[in-house]
PDB file of C-alpha atoms in Angstrom:
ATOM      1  CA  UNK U   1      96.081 106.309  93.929  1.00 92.00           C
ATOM      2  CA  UNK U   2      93.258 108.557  95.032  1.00 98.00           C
ATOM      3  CA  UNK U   3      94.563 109.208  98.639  1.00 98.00           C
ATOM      4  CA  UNK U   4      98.699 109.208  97.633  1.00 98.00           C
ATOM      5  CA  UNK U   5     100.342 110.702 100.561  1.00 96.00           C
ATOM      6  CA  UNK U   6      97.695 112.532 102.274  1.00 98.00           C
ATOM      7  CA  UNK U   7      97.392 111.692 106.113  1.00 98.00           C
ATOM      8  CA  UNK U   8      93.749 110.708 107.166  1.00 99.00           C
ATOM      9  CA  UNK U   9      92.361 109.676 110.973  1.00 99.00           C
ATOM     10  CA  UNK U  10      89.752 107.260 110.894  1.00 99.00           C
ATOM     11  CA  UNK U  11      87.774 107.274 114.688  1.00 98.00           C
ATOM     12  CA  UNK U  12      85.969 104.030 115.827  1.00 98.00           C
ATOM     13  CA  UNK U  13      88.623 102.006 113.772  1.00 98.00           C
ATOM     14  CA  UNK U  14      89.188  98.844 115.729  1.00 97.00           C
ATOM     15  CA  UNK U  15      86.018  97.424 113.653  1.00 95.00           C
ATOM     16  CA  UNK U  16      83.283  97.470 111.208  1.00 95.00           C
ATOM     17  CA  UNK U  17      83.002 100.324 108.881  1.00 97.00           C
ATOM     18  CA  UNK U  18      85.851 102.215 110.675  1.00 98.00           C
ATOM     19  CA  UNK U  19      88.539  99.276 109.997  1.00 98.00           C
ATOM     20  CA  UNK U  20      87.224  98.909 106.558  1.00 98.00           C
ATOM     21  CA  UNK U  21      87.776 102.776 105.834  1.00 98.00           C
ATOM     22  CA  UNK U  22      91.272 102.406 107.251  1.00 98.00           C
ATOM     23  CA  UNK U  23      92.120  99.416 104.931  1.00 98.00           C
ATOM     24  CA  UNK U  24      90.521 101.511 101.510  1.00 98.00           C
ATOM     25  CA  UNK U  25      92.486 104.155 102.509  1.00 98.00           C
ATOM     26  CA  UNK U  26      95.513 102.811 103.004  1.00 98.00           C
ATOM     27  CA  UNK U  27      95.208 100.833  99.510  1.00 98.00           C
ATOM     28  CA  UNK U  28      94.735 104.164  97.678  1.00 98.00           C
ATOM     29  CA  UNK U  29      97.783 105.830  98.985  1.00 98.00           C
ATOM     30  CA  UNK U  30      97.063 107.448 102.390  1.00 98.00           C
ATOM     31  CA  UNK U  31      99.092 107.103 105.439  1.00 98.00           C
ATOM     32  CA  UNK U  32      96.399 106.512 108.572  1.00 98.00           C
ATOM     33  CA  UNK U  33      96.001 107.159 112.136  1.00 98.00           C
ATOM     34  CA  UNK U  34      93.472 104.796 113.481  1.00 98.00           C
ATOM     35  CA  UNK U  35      91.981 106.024 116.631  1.00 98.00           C
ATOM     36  CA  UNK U  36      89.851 103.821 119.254  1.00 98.00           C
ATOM     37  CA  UNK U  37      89.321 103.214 123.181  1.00 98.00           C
ATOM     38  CA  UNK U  38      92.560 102.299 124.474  1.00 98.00           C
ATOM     39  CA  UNK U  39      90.829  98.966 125.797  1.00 95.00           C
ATOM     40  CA  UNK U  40      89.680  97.826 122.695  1.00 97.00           C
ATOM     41  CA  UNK U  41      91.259  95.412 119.520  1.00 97.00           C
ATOM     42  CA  UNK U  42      92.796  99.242 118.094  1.00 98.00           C
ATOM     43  CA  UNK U  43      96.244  98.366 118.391  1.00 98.00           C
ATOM     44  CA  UNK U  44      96.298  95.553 116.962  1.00 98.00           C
ATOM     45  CA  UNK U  45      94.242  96.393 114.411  1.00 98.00           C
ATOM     46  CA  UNK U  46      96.517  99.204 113.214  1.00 98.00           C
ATOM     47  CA  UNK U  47      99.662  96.722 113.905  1.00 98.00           C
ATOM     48  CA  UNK U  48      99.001  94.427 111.457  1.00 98.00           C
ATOM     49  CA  UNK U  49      98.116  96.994 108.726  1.00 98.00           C
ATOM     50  CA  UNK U  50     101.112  98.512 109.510  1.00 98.00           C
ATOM     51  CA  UNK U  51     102.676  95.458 108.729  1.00 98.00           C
ATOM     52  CA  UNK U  52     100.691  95.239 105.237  1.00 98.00           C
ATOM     53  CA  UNK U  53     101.479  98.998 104.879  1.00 98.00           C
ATOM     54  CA  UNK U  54     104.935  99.721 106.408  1.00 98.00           C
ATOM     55  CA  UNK U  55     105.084 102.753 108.277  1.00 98.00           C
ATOM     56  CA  UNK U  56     101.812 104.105 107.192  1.00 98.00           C
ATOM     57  CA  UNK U  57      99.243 103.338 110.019  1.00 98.00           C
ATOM     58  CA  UNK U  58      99.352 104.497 113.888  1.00 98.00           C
ATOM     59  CA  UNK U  59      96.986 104.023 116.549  1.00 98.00           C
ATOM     60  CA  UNK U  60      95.999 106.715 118.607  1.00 98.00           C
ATOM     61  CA  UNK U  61      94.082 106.216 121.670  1.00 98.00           C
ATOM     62  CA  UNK U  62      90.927 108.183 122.274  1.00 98.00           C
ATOM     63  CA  UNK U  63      87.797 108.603 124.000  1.00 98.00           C
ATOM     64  CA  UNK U  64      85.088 110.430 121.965  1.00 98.00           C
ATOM     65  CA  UNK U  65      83.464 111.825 125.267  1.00 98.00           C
ATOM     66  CA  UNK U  66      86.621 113.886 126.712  1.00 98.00           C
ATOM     67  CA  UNK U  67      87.539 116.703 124.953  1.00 98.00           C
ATOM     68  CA  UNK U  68      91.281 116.451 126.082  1.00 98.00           C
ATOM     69  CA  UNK U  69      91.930 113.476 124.618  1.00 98.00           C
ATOM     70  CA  UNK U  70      89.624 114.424 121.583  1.00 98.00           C
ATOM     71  CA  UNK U  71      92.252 116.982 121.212  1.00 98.00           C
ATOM     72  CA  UNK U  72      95.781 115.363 122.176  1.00 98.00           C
ATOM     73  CA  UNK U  73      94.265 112.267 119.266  1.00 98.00           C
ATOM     74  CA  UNK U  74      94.624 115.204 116.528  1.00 98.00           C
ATOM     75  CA  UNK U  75      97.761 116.955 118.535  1.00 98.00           C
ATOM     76  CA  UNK U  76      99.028 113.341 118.079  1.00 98.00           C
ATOM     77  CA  UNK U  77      98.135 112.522 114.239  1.00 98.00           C
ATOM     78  CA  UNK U  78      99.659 115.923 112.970  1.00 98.00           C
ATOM     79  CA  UNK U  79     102.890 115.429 115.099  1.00 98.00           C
ATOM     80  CA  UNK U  80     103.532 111.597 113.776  1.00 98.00           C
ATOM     81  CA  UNK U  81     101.771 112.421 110.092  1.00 98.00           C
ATOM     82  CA  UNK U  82     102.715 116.145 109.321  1.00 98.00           C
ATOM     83  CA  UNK U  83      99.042 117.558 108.937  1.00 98.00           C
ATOM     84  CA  UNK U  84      95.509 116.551 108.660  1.00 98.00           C
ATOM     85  CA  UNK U  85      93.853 115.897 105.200  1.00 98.00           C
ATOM     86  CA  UNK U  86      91.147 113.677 105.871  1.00 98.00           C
ATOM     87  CA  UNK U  87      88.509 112.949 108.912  1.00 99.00           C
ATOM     88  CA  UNK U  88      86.463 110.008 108.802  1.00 99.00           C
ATOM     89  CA  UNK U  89      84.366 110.975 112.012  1.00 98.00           C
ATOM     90  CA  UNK U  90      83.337 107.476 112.789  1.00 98.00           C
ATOM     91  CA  UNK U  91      83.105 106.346 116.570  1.00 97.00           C
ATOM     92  CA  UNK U  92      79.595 105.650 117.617  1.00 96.00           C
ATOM     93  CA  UNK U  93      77.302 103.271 119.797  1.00 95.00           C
ATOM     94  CA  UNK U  94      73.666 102.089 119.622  1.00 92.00           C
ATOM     95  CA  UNK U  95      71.295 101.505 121.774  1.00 92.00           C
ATOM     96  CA  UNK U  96      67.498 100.151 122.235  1.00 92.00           C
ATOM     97  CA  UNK U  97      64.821 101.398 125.048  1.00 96.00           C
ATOM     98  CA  UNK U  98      61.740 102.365 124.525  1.00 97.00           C
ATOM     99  CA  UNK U  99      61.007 106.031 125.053  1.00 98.00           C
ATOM    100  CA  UNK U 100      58.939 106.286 127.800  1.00 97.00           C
ATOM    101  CA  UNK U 101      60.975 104.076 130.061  1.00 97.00           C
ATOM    102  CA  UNK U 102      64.439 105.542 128.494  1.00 97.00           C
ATOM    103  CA  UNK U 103      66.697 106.329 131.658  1.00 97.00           C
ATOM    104  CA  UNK U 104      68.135 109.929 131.237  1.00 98.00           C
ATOM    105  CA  UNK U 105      71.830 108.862 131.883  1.00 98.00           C
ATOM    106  CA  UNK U 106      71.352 106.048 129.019  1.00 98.00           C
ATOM    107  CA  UNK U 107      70.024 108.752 126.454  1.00 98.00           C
ATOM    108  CA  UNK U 108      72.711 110.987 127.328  1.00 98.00           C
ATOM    109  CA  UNK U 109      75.237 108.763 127.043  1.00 98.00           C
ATOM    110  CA  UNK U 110      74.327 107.463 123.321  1.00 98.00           C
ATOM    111  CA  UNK U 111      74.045 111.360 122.453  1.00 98.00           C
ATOM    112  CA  UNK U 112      77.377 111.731 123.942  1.00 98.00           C
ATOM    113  CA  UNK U 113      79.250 109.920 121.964  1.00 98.00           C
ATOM    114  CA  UNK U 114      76.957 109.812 118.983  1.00 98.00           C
ATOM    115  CA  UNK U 115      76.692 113.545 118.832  1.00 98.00           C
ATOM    116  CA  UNK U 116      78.674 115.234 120.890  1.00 98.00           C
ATOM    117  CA  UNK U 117      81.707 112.919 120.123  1.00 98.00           C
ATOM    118  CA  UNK U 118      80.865 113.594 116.775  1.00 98.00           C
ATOM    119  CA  UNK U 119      81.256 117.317 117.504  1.00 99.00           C
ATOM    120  CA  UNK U 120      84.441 117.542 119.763  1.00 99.00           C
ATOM    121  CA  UNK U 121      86.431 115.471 116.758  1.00 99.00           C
ATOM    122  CA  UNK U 122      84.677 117.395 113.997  1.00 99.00           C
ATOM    123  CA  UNK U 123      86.026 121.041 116.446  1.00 98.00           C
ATOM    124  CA  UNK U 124      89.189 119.879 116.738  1.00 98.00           C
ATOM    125  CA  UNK U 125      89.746 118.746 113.094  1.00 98.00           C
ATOM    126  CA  UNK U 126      88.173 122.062 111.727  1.00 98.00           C
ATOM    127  CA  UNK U 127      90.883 123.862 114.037  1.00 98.00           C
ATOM    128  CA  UNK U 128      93.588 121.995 112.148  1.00 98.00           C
ATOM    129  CA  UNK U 129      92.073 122.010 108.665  1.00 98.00           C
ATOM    130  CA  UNK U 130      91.439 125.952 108.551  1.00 98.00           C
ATOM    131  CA  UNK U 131      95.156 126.772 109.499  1.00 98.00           C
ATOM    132  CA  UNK U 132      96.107 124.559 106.552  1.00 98.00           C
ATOM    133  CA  UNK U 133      93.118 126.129 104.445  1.00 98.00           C
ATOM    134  CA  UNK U 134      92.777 122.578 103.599  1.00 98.00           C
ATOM    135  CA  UNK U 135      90.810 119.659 104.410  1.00 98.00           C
ATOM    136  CA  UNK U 136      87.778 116.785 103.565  1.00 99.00           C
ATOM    137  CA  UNK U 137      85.519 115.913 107.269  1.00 99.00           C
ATOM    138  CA  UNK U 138      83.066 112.600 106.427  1.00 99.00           C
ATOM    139  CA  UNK U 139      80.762 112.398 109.535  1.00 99.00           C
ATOM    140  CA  UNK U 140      79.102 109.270 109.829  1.00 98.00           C
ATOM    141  CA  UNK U 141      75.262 109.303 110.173  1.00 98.00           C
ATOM    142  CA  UNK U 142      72.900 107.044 109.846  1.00 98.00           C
ATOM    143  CA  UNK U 143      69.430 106.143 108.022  1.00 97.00           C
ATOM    144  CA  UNK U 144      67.533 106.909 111.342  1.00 96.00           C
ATOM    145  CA  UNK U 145      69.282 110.284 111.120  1.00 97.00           C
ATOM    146  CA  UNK U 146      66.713 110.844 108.604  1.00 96.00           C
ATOM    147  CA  UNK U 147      63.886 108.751 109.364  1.00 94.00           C
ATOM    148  CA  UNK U 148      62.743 107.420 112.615  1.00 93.00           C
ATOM    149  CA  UNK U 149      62.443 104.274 114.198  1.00 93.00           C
ATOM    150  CA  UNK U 150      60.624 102.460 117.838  1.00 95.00           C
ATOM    151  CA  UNK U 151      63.043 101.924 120.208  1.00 96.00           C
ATOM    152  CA  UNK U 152      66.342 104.218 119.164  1.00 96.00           C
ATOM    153  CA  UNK U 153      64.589 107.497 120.357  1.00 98.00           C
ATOM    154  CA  UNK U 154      68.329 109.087 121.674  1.00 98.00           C
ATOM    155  CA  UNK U 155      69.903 107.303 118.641  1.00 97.00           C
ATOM    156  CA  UNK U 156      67.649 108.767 115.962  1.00 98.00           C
ATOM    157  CA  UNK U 157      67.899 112.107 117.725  1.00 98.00           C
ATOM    158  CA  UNK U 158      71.781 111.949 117.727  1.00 98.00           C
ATOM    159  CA  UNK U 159      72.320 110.810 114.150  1.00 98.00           C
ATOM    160  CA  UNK U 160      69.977 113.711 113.197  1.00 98.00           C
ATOM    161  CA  UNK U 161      71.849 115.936 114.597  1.00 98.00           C
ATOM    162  CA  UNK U 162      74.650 114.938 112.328  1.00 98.00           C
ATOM    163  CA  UNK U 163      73.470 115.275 109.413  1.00 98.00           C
ATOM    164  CA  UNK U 164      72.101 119.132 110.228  1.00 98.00           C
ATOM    165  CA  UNK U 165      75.683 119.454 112.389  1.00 98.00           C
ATOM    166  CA  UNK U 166      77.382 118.403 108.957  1.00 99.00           C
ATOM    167  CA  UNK U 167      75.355 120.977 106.707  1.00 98.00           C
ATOM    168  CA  UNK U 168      75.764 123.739 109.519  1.00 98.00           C
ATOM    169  CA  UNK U 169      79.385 123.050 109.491  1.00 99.00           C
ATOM    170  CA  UNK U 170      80.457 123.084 105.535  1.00 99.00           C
ATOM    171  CA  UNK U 171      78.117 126.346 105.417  1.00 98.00           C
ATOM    172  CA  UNK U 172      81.275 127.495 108.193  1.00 98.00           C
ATOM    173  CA  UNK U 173      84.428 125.611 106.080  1.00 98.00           C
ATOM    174  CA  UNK U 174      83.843 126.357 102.608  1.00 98.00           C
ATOM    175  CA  UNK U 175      85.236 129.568 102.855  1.00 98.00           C
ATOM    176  CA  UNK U 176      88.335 129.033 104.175  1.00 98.00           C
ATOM    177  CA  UNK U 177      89.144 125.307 101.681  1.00 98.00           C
ATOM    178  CA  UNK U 178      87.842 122.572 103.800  1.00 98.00           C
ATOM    179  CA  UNK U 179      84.612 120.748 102.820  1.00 99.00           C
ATOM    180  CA  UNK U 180      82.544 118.753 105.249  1.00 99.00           C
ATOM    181  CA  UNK U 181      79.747 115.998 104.216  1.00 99.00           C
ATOM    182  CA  UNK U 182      77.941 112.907 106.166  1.00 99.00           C
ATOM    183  CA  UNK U 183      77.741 109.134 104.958  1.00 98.00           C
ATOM    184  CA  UNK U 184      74.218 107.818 106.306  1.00 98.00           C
ATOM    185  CA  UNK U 185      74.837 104.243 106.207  1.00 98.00           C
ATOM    186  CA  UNK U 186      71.559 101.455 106.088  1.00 96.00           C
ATOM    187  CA  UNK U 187      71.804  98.287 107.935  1.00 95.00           C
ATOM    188  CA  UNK U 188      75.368  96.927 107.899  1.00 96.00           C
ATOM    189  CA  UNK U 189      76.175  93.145 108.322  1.00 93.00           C
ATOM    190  CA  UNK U 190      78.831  93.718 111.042  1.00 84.00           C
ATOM    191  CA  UNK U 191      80.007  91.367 113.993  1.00 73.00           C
ATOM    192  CA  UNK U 192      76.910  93.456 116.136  1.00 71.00           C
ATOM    193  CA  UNK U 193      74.454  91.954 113.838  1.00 79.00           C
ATOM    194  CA  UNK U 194      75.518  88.827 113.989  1.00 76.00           C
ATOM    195  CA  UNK U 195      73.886  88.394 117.732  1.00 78.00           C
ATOM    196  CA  UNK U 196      69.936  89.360 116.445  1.00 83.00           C
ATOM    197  CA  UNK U 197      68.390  85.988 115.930  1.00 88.00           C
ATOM    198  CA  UNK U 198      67.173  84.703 112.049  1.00 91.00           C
ATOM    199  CA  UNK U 199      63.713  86.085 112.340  1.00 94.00           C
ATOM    200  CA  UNK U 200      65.012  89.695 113.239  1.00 91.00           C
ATOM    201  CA  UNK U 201      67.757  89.606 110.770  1.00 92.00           C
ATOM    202  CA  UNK U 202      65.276  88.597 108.043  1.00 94.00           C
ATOM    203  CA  UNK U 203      63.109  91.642 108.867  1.00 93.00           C
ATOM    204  CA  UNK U 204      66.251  93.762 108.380  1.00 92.00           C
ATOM    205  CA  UNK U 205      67.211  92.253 105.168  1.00 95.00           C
ATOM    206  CA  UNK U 206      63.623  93.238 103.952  1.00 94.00           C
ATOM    207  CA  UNK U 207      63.609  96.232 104.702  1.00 92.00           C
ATOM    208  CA  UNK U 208      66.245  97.073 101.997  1.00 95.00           C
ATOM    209  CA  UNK U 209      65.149  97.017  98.202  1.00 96.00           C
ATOM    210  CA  UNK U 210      67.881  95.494  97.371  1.00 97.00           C
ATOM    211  CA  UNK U 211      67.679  92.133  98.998  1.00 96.00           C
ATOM    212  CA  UNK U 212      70.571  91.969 101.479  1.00 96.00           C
ATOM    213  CA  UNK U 213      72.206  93.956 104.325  1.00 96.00           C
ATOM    214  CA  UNK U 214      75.781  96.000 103.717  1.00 98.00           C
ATOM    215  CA  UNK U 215      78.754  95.404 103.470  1.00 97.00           C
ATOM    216  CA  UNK U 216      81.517  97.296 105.867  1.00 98.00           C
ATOM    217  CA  UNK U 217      83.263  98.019 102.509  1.00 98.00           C
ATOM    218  CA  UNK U 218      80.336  99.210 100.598  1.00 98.00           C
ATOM    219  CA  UNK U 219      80.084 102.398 103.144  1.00 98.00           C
ATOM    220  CA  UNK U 220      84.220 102.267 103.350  1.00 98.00           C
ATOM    221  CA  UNK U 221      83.830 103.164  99.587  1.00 98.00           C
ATOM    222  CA  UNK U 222      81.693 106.027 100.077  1.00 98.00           C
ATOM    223  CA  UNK U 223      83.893 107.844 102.494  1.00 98.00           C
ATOM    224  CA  UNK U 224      87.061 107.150 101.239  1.00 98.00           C
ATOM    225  CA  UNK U 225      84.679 109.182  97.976  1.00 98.00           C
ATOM    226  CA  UNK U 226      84.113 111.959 100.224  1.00 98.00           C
ATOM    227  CA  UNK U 227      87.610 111.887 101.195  1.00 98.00           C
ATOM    228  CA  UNK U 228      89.689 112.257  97.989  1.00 98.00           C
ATOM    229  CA  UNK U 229      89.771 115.026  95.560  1.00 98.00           C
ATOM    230  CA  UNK U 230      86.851 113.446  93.186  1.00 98.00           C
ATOM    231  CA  UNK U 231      84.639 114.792  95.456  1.00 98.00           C
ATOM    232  CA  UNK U 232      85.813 118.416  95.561  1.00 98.00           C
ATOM    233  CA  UNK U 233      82.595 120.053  94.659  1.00 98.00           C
ATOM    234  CA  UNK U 234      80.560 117.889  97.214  1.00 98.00           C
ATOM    235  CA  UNK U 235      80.176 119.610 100.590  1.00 98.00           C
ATOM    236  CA  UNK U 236      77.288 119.906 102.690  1.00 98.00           C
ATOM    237  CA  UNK U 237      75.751 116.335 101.428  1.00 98.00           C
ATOM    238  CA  UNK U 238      74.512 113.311 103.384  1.00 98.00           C
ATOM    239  CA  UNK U 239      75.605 110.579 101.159  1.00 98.00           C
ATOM    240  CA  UNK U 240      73.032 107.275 101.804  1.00 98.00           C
ATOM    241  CA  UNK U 241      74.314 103.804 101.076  1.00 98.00           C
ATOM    242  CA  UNK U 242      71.294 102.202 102.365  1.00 97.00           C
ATOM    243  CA  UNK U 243      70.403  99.627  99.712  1.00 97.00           C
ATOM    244  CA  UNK U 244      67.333 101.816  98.857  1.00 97.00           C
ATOM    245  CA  UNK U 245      66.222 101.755 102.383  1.00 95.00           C
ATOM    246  CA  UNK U 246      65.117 105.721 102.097  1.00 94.00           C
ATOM    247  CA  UNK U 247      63.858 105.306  98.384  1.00 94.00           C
ATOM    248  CA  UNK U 248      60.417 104.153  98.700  1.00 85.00           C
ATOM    249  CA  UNK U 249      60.145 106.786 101.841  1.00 82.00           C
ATOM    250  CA  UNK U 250      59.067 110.554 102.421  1.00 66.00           C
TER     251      UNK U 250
END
């Protein structure tokens, strides 16, 4: 098992991508702390993979915006797990305005969470990680954290921010054991998608070489990569599993 007995939090794990990182994780050995709002499907989430995987998955409640609780979430996950191994920095929102109309406490609030949440977890789990002198951080980014698109102005500046936060900060870990690296994730068929009508879910689909949208699992696979020792000379990368989205672009 490629994750046997080291203790990984997953953020934003009550769905999507994050839930699907917390179930390939816990199938390759790890034991999991799955940490969302306290108001949303979290819990019970991380109940009934507990019950699939006895005694191996927690829930921890957090919100990404407030440092304290960004902090008690990892106090938490080394006090019920024993230490911190593995960071799958997941918790994120989107959001659609255009630019010149984009209200200031809308844009700050998407780079909030999507940037700044992305930092407080990614501070906090450093902390731990470089007083074990061991440790594996997977941000999550995004394909518009490399190329731009209308209407996601304060997402497209947050998920870039990511992926330069993510080389920035394995520049700072290497040193001292812990690597640090960024999945950047194409169009992925989650429960949010399945509100855009046919027409704008065809365009999507199109826009990927590869003739179809993602699969939760597909990016799930790529950090749970990033996470386990195969990757141990990989730090400072922004890992794309975009369906060639990015190919045909410069």
């Amino acid at each position: 098992m490629r994750l046997k007995d080291k203790n990984v939090l997953i953020t934003g794990g009550a769905s999507g991508i994050g839930l699907a990182t917390a179930e390939r994780c816990l199938e390759e050995g790890a034991n999991v702390a799955l940490a969302d709002l306290a108001g949303s499907q979290g819990a019970a989430r991380a109940t009934e993979l507990d019950a699939r995987y006895p005694g191996r998955c927690l829930f921890v409640a957090v919100d990404v915006t407030s440092t304290k609780q960004v902090d008690q979430m990892i106090a938490t996950t080394v006090k019920e797990l024993g230490s911190l191994d593995g960071v799958f920095n997941n918790a994120g929102i989107g959001g659609l305005s255009p630019a010149d109309t984009y209200p200031d406490e809308e844009f700050l609030h998407i780079v909030d969470i999507n940037l700044m949440g992305v930092f407080r977890v990614a501070r906090a789990s450093l902390h731990q990680m470089y007083s074990q002198g061991s440790g594996s951080l997977v941000n999550c980014a995004s394909i518009l954290g490399v190329f731009g698109q209308s209407m996601t102005a304060a997402y497209s500046a947050a998920k870039g921010g990511v992926v330069n936060l993510t080389r920035t900060l394995a520049l700072e870990s290497a040193s001292k054991g812990v690597r640090v690296n960024a999945v950047a994730p194409g169009y992925i068929d989650t429960p949010l998608l399945s509100l855009l009508d046919d027409a704008t879910r065809q365009a999507l689909i199109q826009m990927h070489p590869i003739g179809r949208l993602g699969r939760s699992e597909e990016v799930a696979n790529a950090a749970l990569f990033l996470l386990c020792d195969e990757s141990s000379f990989v730090t400072g990368s922004n890992l794309l599993v975009d369906g060639g989205f990015t190919a045909g672009k410069s």
